[in-house]
Amino acid sequence: MELKRMETCIKSVTIQMPVLIPNLLNDHRELSLAHLALGFISMGYVWQEGQHAPAQVLPKALAVPYWLISRRLGLPPILTYADSVLSNWKLRDPTGNMDLIFSFPGGESCRGFFIVSLLVELAASSGIGALEVMHAMKSSDVAGIQNGLVKVTQSLKKMKETFKLMHSKFKLNLSPWRDNPMLPNGLLYEGVSTEPMFLSGGSAAQSSAIQCFDALLCIQHEDETGKDKMFPGKAVIYSFFLKVFFLDYMPPAHCQLIETLSARPSLRDLILSCSSSDLCQAYNSCVSAMVDLRSYHLYAVQKYIIGPGNHTMGCPLRGVGTMLNDKGTGGSNLMGFLKGVCNTTKKALISEVWPV
């Protein structure tokens, strides 16, 4: 009863809050911090009463500044992966140990989920070899391409090992308002639009690092059946799926990098034309490391997210997500998507067919 009164009080206070116009926020850091804060507050507001009574309207005190800040950042007004992971850290002490800026109730299991995701991104940063590969391709420097691929492979292996640090079972309160049976009509942003919005939530698939590696390695993700349940009867390639659920939720500069990598001449075609066994092996090692990372991600999602649902002790949402156990936090059909990208990644492997 006491918790119920507290939730009612929070909702009342939020509705009565003044509408703040964020025109005094200037640089990217200030805007990103504001977007992060509003994302956590909005998620908490929508799901504070659990799956049976989600808020249908985001009050204008939250909706208006959230919308204005989102427009300036080129991000949607919902908690994204860029918010909850990439922008959600601070140094805890001078030795370089990191901590979160914001977290949800749920103790160490919730905190660990975000921290491990952040450490995986940190491991991906050593994959700067991707840029070395691009530069080496311009001059047809086979040794440079090979060295760059080795660095990317090492980075992918490090990402997988870091991913293994995740041990807690926890269903995060990141359920979106797109393809969500609990919010079939979306969420109305008061003072912003007269029509509700349908937005996907944060998802690890919004990691620009992974998609940069995909673009570098020329890994093309297509729906293996040629059809997508959202568009029955139509052939839909996964690039559209990626854009709708993931690319549109990344910082614009990250999307631009992915597009730049995708637009350059095909690394895979260059390797096929070089007839170099060593270069082919370096490429295949890189693709295999990507397959291993995605296979472990598939295992981890099944074990830590879909398997337990959100029945884990301490989950603050009291059932939010039990109807979404086959979906990701982004609202996608998670297991089908992950299995699909894992299979299409394997298809990028090159079989050596050159004469000795």
CSV table of C-alpha atoms in Angstrom, one decimal:
chain,number,residue,atom,x,y,z
A,1,MET,CA,0.0,0.0,0.0
A,2,GLU,CA,2.9,2.4,0.9
A,3,LEU,CA,4.5,1.7,-2.5
A,4,LYS,CA,1.2,2.4,-4.3
A,5,ARG,CA,0.9,5.7,-2.6
A,6,MET,CA,4.5,6.6,-3.5
A,7,GLU,CA,3.8,5.8,-7.2
A,8,THR,CA,0.7,7.9,-7.2
A,9,CYS,CA,2.7,10.8,-5.6
A,10,ILE,CA,5.4,10.5,-8.2
A,11,LYS,CA,2.9,10.5,-11.0
A,12,SER,CA,1.1,13.6,-9.6
A,13,VAL,CA,4.3,15.5,-9.1
A,14,THR,CA,5.6,14.7,-12.6
A,15,ILE,CA,2.3,15.9,-14.2
A,16,GLN,CA,2.5,19.2,-12.2
A,17,MET,CA,6.2,19.9,-13.0
A,18,PRO,CA,6.9,23.1,-15.0
A,19,VAL,CA,7.9,22.6,-18.7
A,20,LEU,CA,11.6,23.4,-18.9
A,21,ILE,CA,13.0,24.6,-22.3
A,22,PRO,CA,16.5,23.3,-22.8
A,23,ASN,CA,17.8,26.2,-24.8
A,24,LEU,CA,20.6,26.9,-22.3
A,25,LEU,CA,22.2,23.5,-23.0
A,26,ASN,CA,25.0,24.1,-25.4
A,27,ASP,CA,27.5,21.4,-26.1
A,28,HIS,CA,27.1,17.7,-27.0
A,29,ARG,CA,28.0,16.5,-23.5
A,30,GLU,CA,25.3,18.6,-21.8
A,31,LEU,CA,22.7,17.5,-24.3
A,32,SER,CA,23.7,13.8,-24.0
A,33,LEU,CA,23.5,13.9,-20.3
A,34,ALA,CA,20.0,15.5,-20.4
A,35,HIS,CA,18.9,12.9,-23.0
A,36,LEU,CA,20.2,10.2,-20.7
A,37,ALA,CA,18.4,11.5,-17.6
A,38,LEU,CA,15.1,12.1,-19.4
A,39,GLY,CA,15.3,8.6,-20.9
A,40,PHE,CA,15.6,6.9,-17.5
A,41,ILE,CA,12.9,9.1,-16.0
A,42,SER,CA,10.6,8.5,-18.9
A,43,MET,CA,11.1,4.7,-18.8
A,44,GLY,CA,10.5,4.7,-15.0
A,45,TYR,CA,7.4,6.8,-15.4
A,46,VAL,CA,5.8,4.7,-18.1
A,47,TRP,CA,6.4,1.3,-16.4
A,48,GLN,CA,6.2,2.3,-12.7
A,49,GLU,CA,2.9,0.4,-12.2
A,50,GLY,CA,3.9,-2.7,-14.1
A,51,GLN,CA,2.7,-4.4,-17.3
A,52,HIS,CA,-1.0,-4.2,-16.5
A,53,ALA,CA,-1.1,-0.4,-16.2
A,54,PRO,CA,1.6,1.3,-18.2
A,55,ALA,CA,1.2,5.1,-18.7
A,56,GLN,CA,-0.4,5.9,-22.0
A,57,VAL,CA,0.7,9.6,-22.0
A,58,LEU,CA,4.1,11.0,-21.3
A,59,PRO,CA,3.4,14.4,-19.4
A,60,LYS,CA,4.6,17.5,-21.2
A,61,ALA,CA,7.0,18.3,-18.4
A,62,LEU,CA,9.0,15.3,-19.7
A,63,ALA,CA,7.8,15.0,-23.3
A,64,VAL,CA,8.6,18.6,-24.5
A,65,PRO,CA,12.2,19.0,-23.3
A,66,TYR,CA,12.9,15.3,-24.3
A,67,TRP,CA,11.6,16.0,-27.8
A,68,LEU,CA,13.6,19.3,-28.2
A,69,ILE,CA,16.8,17.7,-26.9
A,70,SER,CA,16.3,14.7,-29.2
A,71,ARG,CA,15.9,16.9,-32.2
A,72,ARG,CA,19.2,18.6,-31.5
A,73,LEU,CA,21.0,15.3,-31.0
A,74,GLY,CA,19.4,13.5,-34.0
A,75,LEU,CA,18.1,10.8,-31.6
A,76,PRO,CA,14.6,9.6,-30.9
A,77,PRO,CA,12.9,10.6,-27.6
A,78,ILE,CA,13.3,7.2,-25.9
A,79,LEU,CA,16.1,5.5,-23.9
A,80,THR,CA,18.6,4.2,-26.5
A,81,TYR,CA,21.7,2.0,-26.3
A,82,ALA,CA,23.8,5.2,-26.9
A,83,ASP,CA,22.2,6.6,-23.7
A,84,SER,CA,22.2,3.7,-21.3
A,85,VAL,CA,25.7,2.5,-22.3
A,86,LEU,CA,27.8,4.9,-24.3
A,87,SER,CA,26.8,8.0,-22.4
A,88,ASN,CA,26.1,6.4,-19.0
A,89,TRP,CA,29.5,6.3,-17.3
A,90,LYS,CA,31.8,8.2,-15.1
A,91,LEU,CA,35.2,7.6,-13.5
A,92,ARG,CA,34.8,6.3,-10.0
A,93,ASP,CA,38.4,7.0,-8.9
A,94,PRO,CA,41.7,8.2,-10.4
A,95,THR,CA,42.8,4.6,-11.3
A,96,GLY,CA,40.3,4.5,-14.2
A,97,ASN,CA,37.6,2.4,-12.6
A,98,MET,CA,34.2,3.2,-14.1
A,99,ASP,CA,30.7,3.5,-12.6
A,100,LEU,CA,27.3,4.3,-14.0
A,101,ILE,CA,25.7,7.7,-13.9
A,102,PHE,CA,22.1,6.3,-13.8
A,103,SER,CA,20.7,2.9,-13.2
A,104,PHE,CA,17.3,1.3,-12.5
A,105,PRO,CA,16.3,-0.4,-9.2
A,106,GLY,CA,17.5,-4.0,-9.1
A,107,GLY,CA,20.9,-3.8,-7.4
A,108,GLU,CA,24.1,-5.3,-8.8
A,109,SER,CA,22.3,-7.4,-11.4
A,110,CYS,CA,21.0,-4.3,-13.1
A,111,ARG,CA,24.3,-2.4,-12.6
A,112,GLY,CA,26.3,-5.3,-13.9
A,113,PHE,CA,24.3,-5.5,-17.1
A,114,PHE,CA,25.2,-1.9,-18.1
A,115,ILE,CA,28.8,-2.1,-16.9
A,116,VAL,CA,29.5,-5.3,-18.9
A,117,SER,CA,27.9,-3.7,-22.0
A,118,LEU,CA,30.1,-0.7,-21.5
A,119,LEU,CA,33.3,-2.9,-21.1
A,120,VAL,CA,32.3,-4.7,-24.3
A,121,GLU,CA,32.2,-1.4,-26.1
A,122,LEU,CA,35.6,-0.5,-24.6
A,123,ALA,CA,37.0,-3.8,-25.9
A,124,ALA,CA,35.6,-2.9,-29.4
A,125,SER,CA,37.6,0.3,-29.4
A,126,SER,CA,40.8,-1.6,-30.1
A,127,GLY,CA,39.3,-2.6,-33.4
A,128,ILE,CA,40.7,0.7,-34.9
A,129,GLY,CA,42.4,-1.7,-37.2
A,130,ALA,CA,39.2,-1.3,-39.3
A,131,LEU,CA,40.5,2.1,-40.3
A,132,GLU,CA,43.9,0.7,-41.1
A,133,VAL,CA,42.3,-1.7,-43.4
A,134,MET,CA,40.5,1.1,-45.3
A,135,HIS,CA,43.7,3.1,-45.7
A,136,ALA,CA,45.6,0.0,-46.8
A,137,MET,CA,43.0,-0.9,-49.4
A,138,LYS,CA,43.5,2.5,-51.1
A,139,SER,CA,47.1,1.5,-51.9
A,140,SER,CA,46.5,-2.2,-52.3
A,141,ASP,CA,48.8,-2.8,-49.4
A,142,VAL,CA,48.1,-6.5,-48.7
A,143,ALA,CA,50.3,-6.6,-45.6
A,144,GLY,CA,48.6,-3.5,-44.2
A,145,ILE,CA,45.2,-5.1,-44.8
A,146,GLN,CA,46.3,-8.3,-43.2
A,147,ASN,CA,47.7,-6.5,-40.1
A,148,GLY,CA,44.5,-4.5,-39.8
A,149,LEU,CA,42.3,-7.6,-39.9
A,150,VAL,CA,44.4,-9.2,-37.2
A,151,LYS,CA,43.7,-6.2,-34.9
A,152,VAL,CA,40.0,-6.4,-35.6
A,153,THR,CA,40.0,-10.2,-34.9
A,154,GLN,CA,41.8,-9.5,-31.6
A,155,SER,CA,39.2,-6.9,-30.7
A,156,LEU,CA,36.3,-9.2,-31.5
A,157,LYS,CA,37.8,-12.0,-29.3
A,158,LYS,CA,38.3,-9.5,-26.5
A,159,MET,CA,34.7,-8.4,-26.8
A,160,LYS,CA,33.5,-12.0,-26.4
A,161,GLU,CA,35.7,-12.7,-23.4
A,162,THR,CA,34.4,-9.4,-21.8
A,163,PHE,CA,30.8,-10.5,-22.6
A,164,LYS,CA,31.4,-13.6,-20.4
A,165,LEU,CA,31.6,-11.3,-17.4
A,166,MET,CA,27.8,-11.0,-17.5
A,167,HIS,CA,26.3,-13.5,-15.0
A,168,SER,CA,23.2,-11.9,-13.6
A,169,LYS,CA,19.8,-12.8,-14.8
A,170,PHE,CA,17.7,-9.6,-15.1
A,171,LYS,CA,15.0,-8.3,-17.3
A,172,LEU,CA,15.6,-4.6,-17.7
A,173,ASN,CA,12.8,-2.0,-17.9
A,174,LEU,CA,13.6,-1.0,-21.4
A,175,SER,CA,10.4,-2.3,-23.0
A,176,PRO,CA,9.6,0.1,-25.9
A,177,TRP,CA,6.3,1.4,-27.3
A,178,ARG,CA,6.6,-0.2,-30.7
A,179,ASP,CA,5.3,-3.7,-31.4
A,180,ASN,CA,4.5,-3.9,-27.7
A,181,PRO,CA,1.2,-5.7,-26.8
A,182,MET,CA,1.2,-3.7,-23.5
A,183,LEU,CA,1.2,-0.4,-25.4
A,184,PRO,CA,-0.6,-1.4,-28.7
A,185,ASN,CA,-1.5,2.3,-29.4
A,186,GLY,CA,2.0,3.6,-28.7
A,187,LEU,CA,2.8,6.4,-26.3
A,188,LEU,CA,1.4,9.9,-26.6
A,189,TYR,CA,4.0,12.7,-26.0
A,190,GLU,CA,1.9,15.5,-24.5
A,191,GLY,CA,2.6,18.9,-25.9
A,192,VAL,CA,4.6,17.4,-28.8
A,193,SER,CA,2.1,15.6,-31.0
A,194,THR,CA,-1.6,14.8,-31.1
A,195,GLU,CA,-0.7,11.3,-32.4
A,196,PRO,CA,1.0,8.6,-30.3
A,197,MET,CA,4.6,7.6,-31.2
A,198,PHE,CA,5.8,4.1,-31.8
A,199,LEU,CA,9.5,3.8,-30.8
A,200,SER,CA,11.9,0.9,-30.3
A,201,GLY,CA,13.9,0.8,-27.1
A,202,GLY,CA,17.6,0.4,-26.4
A,203,SER,CA,19.2,-2.8,-27.7
A,204,ALA,CA,22.8,-4.1,-28.0
A,205,ALA,CA,22.1,-4.3,-31.8
A,206,GLN,CA,22.3,-0.5,-31.7
A,207,SER,CA,26.0,-0.9,-31.1
A,208,SER,CA,27.7,0.9,-33.9
A,209,ALA,CA,30.9,-1.0,-33.3
A,210,ILE,CA,29.4,-4.3,-34.4
A,211,GLN,CA,27.8,-2.7,-37.5
A,212,CYS,CA,31.1,-1.0,-38.4
A,213,PHE,CA,32.8,-4.4,-38.4
A,214,ASP,CA,29.9,-5.9,-40.5
A,215,ALA,CA,30.3,-3.1,-43.0
A,216,LEU,CA,34.1,-3.6,-43.1
A,217,LEU,CA,33.8,-7.3,-43.7
A,218,CYS,CA,31.0,-6.9,-46.2
A,219,ILE,CA,28.6,-9.1,-44.2
A,220,GLN,CA,25.2,-8.8,-45.7
A,221,HIS,CA,22.3,-9.6,-43.4
A,222,GLU,CA,19.2,-10.9,-45.3
A,223,ASP,CA,16.1,-12.6,-44.0
A,224,GLU,CA,16.8,-16.2,-44.9
A,225,THR,CA,13.1,-16.8,-45.7
A,226,GLY,CA,13.0,-13.7,-47.9
A,227,LYS,CA,10.0,-12.5,-45.9
A,228,ASP,CA,9.4,-10.6,-42.7
A,229,LYS,CA,6.5,-11.1,-40.4
A,230,MET,CA,5.9,-7.3,-40.2
A,231,PHE,CA,5.5,-7.2,-44.0
A,232,PRO,CA,3.8,-10.5,-45.0
A,233,GLY,CA,4.2,-11.5,-48.6
A,234,LYS,CA,7.1,-9.1,-49.3
A,235,ALA,CA,10.8,-9.8,-49.6
A,236,VAL,CA,12.5,-7.7,-47.0
A,237,ILE,CA,16.2,-7.5,-46.5
A,238,TYR,CA,17.6,-7.1,-43.0
A,239,SER,CA,19.2,-3.8,-43.9
A,240,PHE,CA,15.7,-2.3,-43.7
A,241,PHE,CA,15.1,-4.1,-40.4
A,242,LEU,CA,18.4,-2.7,-39.1
A,243,LYS,CA,17.5,0.8,-40.1
A,244,VAL,CA,14.0,0.8,-38.6
A,245,PHE,CA,15.0,-0.7,-35.3
A,246,PHE,CA,18.7,0.2,-34.9
A,247,LEU,CA,20.3,2.6,-37.2
A,248,ASP,CA,17.7,5.3,-36.6
A,249,TYR,CA,18.6,5.0,-32.9
A,250,MET,CA,22.3,5.6,-33.2
A,251,PRO,CA,24.1,9.0,-33.0
A,252,PRO,CA,24.2,10.5,-36.5
A,253,ALA,CA,28.0,10.5,-36.6
A,254,HIS,CA,28.1,6.8,-35.9
A,255,CYS,CA,25.6,6.1,-38.7
A,256,GLN,CA,27.8,8.2,-41.0
A,257,LEU,CA,30.8,6.1,-40.2
A,258,ILE,CA,28.9,2.9,-41.0
A,259,GLU,CA,27.7,4.4,-44.3
A,260,THR,CA,31.3,5.4,-45.1
A,261,LEU,CA,32.5,1.9,-44.5
A,262,SER,CA,29.7,0.4,-46.5
A,263,ALA,CA,30.3,2.7,-49.5
A,264,ARG,CA,33.9,1.9,-50.0
A,265,PRO,CA,35.1,-0.8,-52.4
A,266,SER,CA,34.4,-4.3,-51.2
A,267,LEU,CA,37.1,-5.8,-49.0
A,268,ARG,CA,35.8,-9.3,-49.7
A,269,ASP,CA,36.0,-8.8,-53.5
A,270,LEU,CA,39.5,-7.5,-53.2
A,271,ILE,CA,40.6,-10.5,-51.2
A,272,LEU,CA,39.0,-12.8,-53.8
A,273,SER,CA,40.9,-11.0,-56.5
A,274,CYS,CA,44.3,-11.1,-54.7
A,275,SER,CA,44.5,-14.9,-54.6
A,276,SER,CA,46.4,-14.6,-51.3
A,277,SER,CA,46.0,-17.6,-49.0
A,278,ASP,CA,47.4,-15.6,-46.0
A,279,LEU,CA,45.0,-12.7,-46.6
A,280,CYS,CA,42.1,-15.0,-47.0
A,281,GLN,CA,43.0,-16.7,-43.7
A,282,ALA,CA,43.2,-13.3,-41.9
A,283,TYR,CA,39.7,-12.4,-43.3
A,284,ASN,CA,38.2,-15.7,-42.4
A,285,SER,CA,39.7,-15.5,-38.9
A,286,CYS,CA,38.0,-12.1,-38.5
A,287,VAL,CA,34.6,-13.4,-39.7
A,288,SER,CA,34.9,-16.5,-37.5
A,289,ALA,CA,35.6,-14.3,-34.5
A,290,MET,CA,32.4,-12.4,-35.4
A,291,VAL,CA,30.5,-15.6,-35.6
A,292,ASP,CA,31.8,-16.7,-32.2
A,293,LEU,CA,30.8,-13.3,-30.6
A,294,ARG,CA,27.3,-13.5,-32.1
A,295,SER,CA,26.9,-17.2,-31.0
A,296,TYR,CA,27.8,-16.3,-27.5
A,297,HIS,CA,25.4,-13.3,-27.6
A,298,LEU,CA,22.6,-15.7,-28.7
A,299,TYR,CA,23.4,-18.0,-25.8
A,300,ALA,CA,23.6,-15.1,-23.3
A,301,VAL,CA,20.3,-13.6,-24.4
A,302,GLN,CA,18.6,-17.0,-24.0
A,303,LYS,CA,20.1,-17.6,-20.6
A,304,TYR,CA,20.0,-14.2,-19.0
A,305,ILE,CA,17.1,-12.4,-20.6
A,306,ILE,CA,14.5,-14.6,-22.4
A,307,GLY,CA,14.9,-17.6,-20.1
A,308,PRO,CA,14.3,-15.9,-16.8
A,309,GLY,CA,11.9,-13.3,-18.2
A,310,ASN,CA,11.7,-10.8,-15.4
A,311,HIS,CA,10.8,-13.1,-12.6
A,312,THR,CA,14.2,-12.5,-11.0
A,313,MET,CA,14.1,-11.4,-7.4
A,314,GLY,CA,14.3,-7.6,-7.1
A,315,CYS,CA,13.0,-6.7,-10.5
A,316,PRO,CA,11.3,-3.3,-10.1
A,317,LEU,CA,8.7,-3.8,-12.8
A,318,ARG,CA,6.6,-6.6,-11.3
A,319,GLY,CA,6.0,-8.5,-14.6
A,320,VAL,CA,6.9,-6.0,-17.3
A,321,GLY,CA,8.3,-8.1,-20.2
A,322,THR,CA,6.6,-11.4,-19.5
A,323,MET,CA,4.6,-10.9,-22.7
A,324,LEU,CA,7.8,-9.8,-24.5
A,325,ASN,CA,10.1,-12.7,-23.7
A,326,ASP,CA,10.5,-13.5,-27.4
A,327,LYS,CA,11.4,-9.9,-28.2
A,328,GLY,CA,14.4,-7.8,-27.5
A,329,THR,CA,14.4,-4.6,-25.5
A,330,GLY,CA,14.3,-2.9,-28.9
A,331,GLY,CA,10.9,-4.5,-29.7
A,332,SER,CA,12.4,-6.9,-32.3
A,333,ASN,CA,11.8,-10.6,-32.6
A,334,LEU,CA,15.1,-11.1,-30.8
A,335,MET,CA,15.9,-14.8,-31.1
A,336,GLY,CA,14.9,-14.9,-34.8
A,337,PHE,CA,16.9,-11.8,-35.5
A,338,LEU,CA,20.0,-13.1,-33.7
A,339,LYS,CA,19.9,-16.5,-35.3
A,340,GLY,CA,19.5,-14.9,-38.7
A,341,VAL,CA,22.5,-12.5,-38.4
A,342,CYS,CA,24.6,-15.4,-37.0
A,343,ASN,CA,23.8,-17.6,-40.0
A,344,THR,CA,24.4,-14.8,-42.5
A,345,THR,CA,27.7,-14.0,-40.9
A,346,LYS,CA,28.9,-17.5,-41.4
A,347,LYS,CA,28.0,-17.2,-45.1
A,348,ALA,CA,30.7,-14.5,-45.5
A,349,LEU,CA,33.5,-17.0,-45.0
A,350,ILE,CA,35.6,-17.5,-48.1
A,351,SER,CA,36.4,-21.0,-49.4
A,352,GLU,CA,39.9,-21.0,-50.9
A,353,VAL,CA,39.6,-22.1,-54.5
A,354,TRP,CA,42.9,-20.8,-55.9
A,355,PRO,CA,45.2,-23.2,-57.7
A,356,VAL,CA,48.5,-24.0,-55.9
